[in-house]
PDB file of C-alpha atoms in Angstrom:
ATOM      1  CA  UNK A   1      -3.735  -5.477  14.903  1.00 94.00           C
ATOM      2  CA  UNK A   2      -4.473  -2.531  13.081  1.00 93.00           C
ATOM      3  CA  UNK A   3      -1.248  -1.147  12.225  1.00 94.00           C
ATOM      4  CA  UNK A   4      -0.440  -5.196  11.386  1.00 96.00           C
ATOM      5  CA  UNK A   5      -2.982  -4.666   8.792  1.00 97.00           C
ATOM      6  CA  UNK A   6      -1.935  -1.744   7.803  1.00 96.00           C
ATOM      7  CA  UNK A   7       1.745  -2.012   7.063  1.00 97.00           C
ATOM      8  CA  UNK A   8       0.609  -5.109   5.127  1.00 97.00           C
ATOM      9  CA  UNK A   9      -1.788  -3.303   2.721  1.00 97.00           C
ATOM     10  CA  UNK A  10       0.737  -0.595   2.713  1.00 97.00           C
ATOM     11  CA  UNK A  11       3.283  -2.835   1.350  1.00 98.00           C
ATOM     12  CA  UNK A  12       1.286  -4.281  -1.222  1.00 97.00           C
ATOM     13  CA  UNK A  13       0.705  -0.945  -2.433  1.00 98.00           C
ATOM     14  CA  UNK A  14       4.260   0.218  -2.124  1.00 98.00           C
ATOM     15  CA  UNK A  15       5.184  -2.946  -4.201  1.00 98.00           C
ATOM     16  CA  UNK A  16       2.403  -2.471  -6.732  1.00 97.00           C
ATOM     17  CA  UNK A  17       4.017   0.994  -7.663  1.00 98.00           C
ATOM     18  CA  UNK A  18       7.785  -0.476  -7.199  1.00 98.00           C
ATOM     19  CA  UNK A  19       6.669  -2.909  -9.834  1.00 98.00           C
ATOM     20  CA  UNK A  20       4.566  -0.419 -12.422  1.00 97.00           C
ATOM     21  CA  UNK A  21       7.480   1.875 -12.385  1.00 98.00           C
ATOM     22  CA  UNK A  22      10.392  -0.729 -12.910  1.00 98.00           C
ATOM     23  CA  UNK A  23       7.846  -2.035 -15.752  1.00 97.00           C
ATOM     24  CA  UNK A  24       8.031   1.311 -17.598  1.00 95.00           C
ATOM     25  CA  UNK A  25      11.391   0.885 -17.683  1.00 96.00           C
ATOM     26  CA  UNK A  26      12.226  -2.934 -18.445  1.00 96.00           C
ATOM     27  CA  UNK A  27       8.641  -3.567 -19.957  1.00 94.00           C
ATOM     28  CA  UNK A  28       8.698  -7.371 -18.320  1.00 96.00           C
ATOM     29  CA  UNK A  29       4.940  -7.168 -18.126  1.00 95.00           C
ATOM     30  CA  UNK A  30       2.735  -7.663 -21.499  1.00 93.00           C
ATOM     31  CA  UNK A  31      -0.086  -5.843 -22.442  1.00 87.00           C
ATOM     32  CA  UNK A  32      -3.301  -7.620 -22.072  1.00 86.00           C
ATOM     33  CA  UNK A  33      -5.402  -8.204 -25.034  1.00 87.00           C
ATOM     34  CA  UNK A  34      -8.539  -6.760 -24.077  1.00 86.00           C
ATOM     35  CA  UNK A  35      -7.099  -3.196 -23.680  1.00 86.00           C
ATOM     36  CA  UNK A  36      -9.676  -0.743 -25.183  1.00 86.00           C
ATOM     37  CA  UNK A  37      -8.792   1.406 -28.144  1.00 88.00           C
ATOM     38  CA  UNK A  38      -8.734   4.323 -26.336  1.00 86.00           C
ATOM     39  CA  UNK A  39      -5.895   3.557 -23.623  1.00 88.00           C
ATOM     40  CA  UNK A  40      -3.727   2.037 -26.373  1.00 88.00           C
ATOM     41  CA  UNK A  41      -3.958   5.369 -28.115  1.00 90.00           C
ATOM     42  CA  UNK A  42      -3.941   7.448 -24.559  1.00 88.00           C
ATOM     43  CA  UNK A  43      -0.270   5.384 -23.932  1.00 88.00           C
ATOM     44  CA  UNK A  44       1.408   5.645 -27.303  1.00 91.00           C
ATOM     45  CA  UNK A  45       0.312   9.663 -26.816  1.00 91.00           C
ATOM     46  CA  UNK A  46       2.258   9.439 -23.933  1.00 89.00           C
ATOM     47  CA  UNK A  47       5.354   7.562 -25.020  1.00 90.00           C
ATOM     48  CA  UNK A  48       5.255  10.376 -27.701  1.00 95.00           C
ATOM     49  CA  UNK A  49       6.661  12.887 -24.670  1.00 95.00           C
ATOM     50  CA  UNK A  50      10.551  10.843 -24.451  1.00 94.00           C
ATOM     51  CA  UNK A  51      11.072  12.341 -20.764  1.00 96.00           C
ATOM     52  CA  UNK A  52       7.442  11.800 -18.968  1.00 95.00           C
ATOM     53  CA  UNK A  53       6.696   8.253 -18.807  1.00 95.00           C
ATOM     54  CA  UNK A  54      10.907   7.457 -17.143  1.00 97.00           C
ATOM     55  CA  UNK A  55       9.412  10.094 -14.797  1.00 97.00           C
ATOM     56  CA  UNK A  56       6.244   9.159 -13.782  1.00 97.00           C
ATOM     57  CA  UNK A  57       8.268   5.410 -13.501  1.00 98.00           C
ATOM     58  CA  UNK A  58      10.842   7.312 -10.985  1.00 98.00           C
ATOM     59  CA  UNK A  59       8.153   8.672  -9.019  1.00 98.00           C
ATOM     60  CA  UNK A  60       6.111   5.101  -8.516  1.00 98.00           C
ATOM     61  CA  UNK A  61       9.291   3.812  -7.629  1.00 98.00           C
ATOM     62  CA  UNK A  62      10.141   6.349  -5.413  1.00 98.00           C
ATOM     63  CA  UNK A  63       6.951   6.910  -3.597  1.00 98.00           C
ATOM     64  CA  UNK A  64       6.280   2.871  -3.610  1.00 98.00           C
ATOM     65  CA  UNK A  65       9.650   2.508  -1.494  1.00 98.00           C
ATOM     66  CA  UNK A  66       8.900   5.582   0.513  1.00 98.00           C
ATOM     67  CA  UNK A  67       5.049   4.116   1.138  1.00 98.00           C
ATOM     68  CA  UNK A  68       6.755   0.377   2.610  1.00 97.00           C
ATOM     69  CA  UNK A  69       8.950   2.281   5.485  1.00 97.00           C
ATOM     70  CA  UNK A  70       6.778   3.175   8.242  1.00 96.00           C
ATOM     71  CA  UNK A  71       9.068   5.774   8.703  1.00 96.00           C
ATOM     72  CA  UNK A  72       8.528   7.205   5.656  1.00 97.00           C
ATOM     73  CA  UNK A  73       4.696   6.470   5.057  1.00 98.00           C
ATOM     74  CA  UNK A  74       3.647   9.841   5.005  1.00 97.00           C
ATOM     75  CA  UNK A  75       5.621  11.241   2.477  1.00 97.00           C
ATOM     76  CA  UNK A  76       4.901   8.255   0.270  1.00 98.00           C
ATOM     77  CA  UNK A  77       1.643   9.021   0.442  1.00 98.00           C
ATOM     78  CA  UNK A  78       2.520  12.954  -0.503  1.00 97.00           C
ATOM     79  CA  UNK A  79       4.523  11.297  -3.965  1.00 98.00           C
ATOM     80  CA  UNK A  80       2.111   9.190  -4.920  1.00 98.00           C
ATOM     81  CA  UNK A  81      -1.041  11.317  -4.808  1.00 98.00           C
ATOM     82  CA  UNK A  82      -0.529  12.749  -8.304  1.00 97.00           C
ATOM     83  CA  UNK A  83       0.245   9.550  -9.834  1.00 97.00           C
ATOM     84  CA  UNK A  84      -3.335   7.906  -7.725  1.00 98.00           C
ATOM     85  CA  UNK A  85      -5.211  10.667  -9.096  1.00 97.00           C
ATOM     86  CA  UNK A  86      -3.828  10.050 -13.018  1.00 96.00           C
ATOM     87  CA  UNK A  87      -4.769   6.659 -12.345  1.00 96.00           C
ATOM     88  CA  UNK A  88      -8.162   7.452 -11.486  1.00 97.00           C
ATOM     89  CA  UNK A  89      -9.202   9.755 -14.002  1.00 96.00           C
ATOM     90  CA  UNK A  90      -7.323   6.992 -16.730  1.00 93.00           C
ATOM     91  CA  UNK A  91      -9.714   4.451 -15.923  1.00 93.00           C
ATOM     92  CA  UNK A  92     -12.772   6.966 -15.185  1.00 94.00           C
ATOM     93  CA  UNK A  93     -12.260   7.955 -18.543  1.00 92.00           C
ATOM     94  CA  UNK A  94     -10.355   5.117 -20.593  1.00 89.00           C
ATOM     95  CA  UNK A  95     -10.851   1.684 -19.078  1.00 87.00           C
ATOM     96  CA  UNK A  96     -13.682   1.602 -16.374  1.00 91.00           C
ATOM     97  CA  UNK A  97     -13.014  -2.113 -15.968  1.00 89.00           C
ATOM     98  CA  UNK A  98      -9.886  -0.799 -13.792  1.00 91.00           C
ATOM     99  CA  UNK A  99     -11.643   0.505 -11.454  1.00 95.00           C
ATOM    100  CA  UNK A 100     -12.380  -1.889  -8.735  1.00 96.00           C
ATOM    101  CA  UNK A 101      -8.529  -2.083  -8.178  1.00 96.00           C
ATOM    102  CA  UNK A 102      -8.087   1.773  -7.887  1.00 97.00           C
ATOM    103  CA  UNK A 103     -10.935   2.630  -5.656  1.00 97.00           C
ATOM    104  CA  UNK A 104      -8.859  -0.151  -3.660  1.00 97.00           C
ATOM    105  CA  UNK A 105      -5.839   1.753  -3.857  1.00 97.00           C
ATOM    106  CA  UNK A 106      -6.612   5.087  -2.974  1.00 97.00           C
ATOM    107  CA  UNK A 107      -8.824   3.346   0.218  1.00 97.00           C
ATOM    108  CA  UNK A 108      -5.271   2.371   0.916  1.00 97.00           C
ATOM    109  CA  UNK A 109      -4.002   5.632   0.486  1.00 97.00           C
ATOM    110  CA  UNK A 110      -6.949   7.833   2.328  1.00 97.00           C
ATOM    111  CA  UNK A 111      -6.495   5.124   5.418  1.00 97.00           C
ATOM    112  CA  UNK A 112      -2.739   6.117   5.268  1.00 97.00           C
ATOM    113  CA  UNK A 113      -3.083   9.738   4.980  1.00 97.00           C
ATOM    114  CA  UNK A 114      -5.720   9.725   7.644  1.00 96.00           C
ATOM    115  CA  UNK A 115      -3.458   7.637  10.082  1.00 96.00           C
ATOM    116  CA  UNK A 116      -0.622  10.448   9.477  1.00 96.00           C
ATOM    117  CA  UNK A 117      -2.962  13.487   9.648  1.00 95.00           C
ATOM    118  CA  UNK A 118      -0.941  15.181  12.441  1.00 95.00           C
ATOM    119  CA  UNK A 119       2.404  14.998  10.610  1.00 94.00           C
ATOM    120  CA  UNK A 120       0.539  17.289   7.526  1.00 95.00           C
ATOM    121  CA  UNK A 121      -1.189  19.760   9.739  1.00 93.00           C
ATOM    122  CA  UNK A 122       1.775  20.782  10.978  1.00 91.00           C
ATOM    123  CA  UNK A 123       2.851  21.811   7.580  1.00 88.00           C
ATOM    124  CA  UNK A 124      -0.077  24.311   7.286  1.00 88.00           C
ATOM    125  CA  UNK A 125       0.067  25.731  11.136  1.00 79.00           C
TER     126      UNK A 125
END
């Protein structure tokens, strides 16, 4: 039941970042209206830099893939850690009313990481 419930959150999750990251580059979502000041100007800092933002979509697309094969779990989790923690700081710092959604997401992510603990350590013996 467990891993049931966990390849299911772990494909929302992997879809989530599938979806952000084809957004970036097809922009088939629209921006909501009540988007504070500050994010609008965080993002159009960021489109500023031409190569980052088809990167950072490569990488969610990547990793969210990665992150839907049980196979590949693991190393989804790896690629999307550095996105997760942009995330997080974004709305810490930009849009607090995000973050009900991302403390859901990296849950997702620590339960993943945590389920594929002995496929890291080996890395570090």
């Amino acid at each position: 039941m467990k891993q049931k419930i966990l390849f299911a959150l772990s494909l929302l999750l992997g879809l989530m970042f599938v979806n952000a990251g084809l957004n970036k580059f097809f922009n088939y979502m629209p921006i909501p209206d009540d988007l504070p000041q500050s994010m609008i100007e965080l993002m159009t800092a960021l489109m500023q830099v031409s190569w980052l933002l088809p990167l950072v979509a490569i990488i969610e697309i990547i990793g969210g893939v990665l992150f839907m094969i049980p196979r590949y779990r693991a190393l989804g989790a790896i690629v999307l850690i550095p996105i997760l923690t942009g995330i997080t700081l974004i709305n810490l710092t930009a849009a607090p009313s995000g973050l009900p959604l991302v403390i859901a997401l990296l849950a997702i992510e620590c339960w993943v990481i945590f389920e594929n603990l002995n496929k890291y350590l080996v890395m570090v013996k």
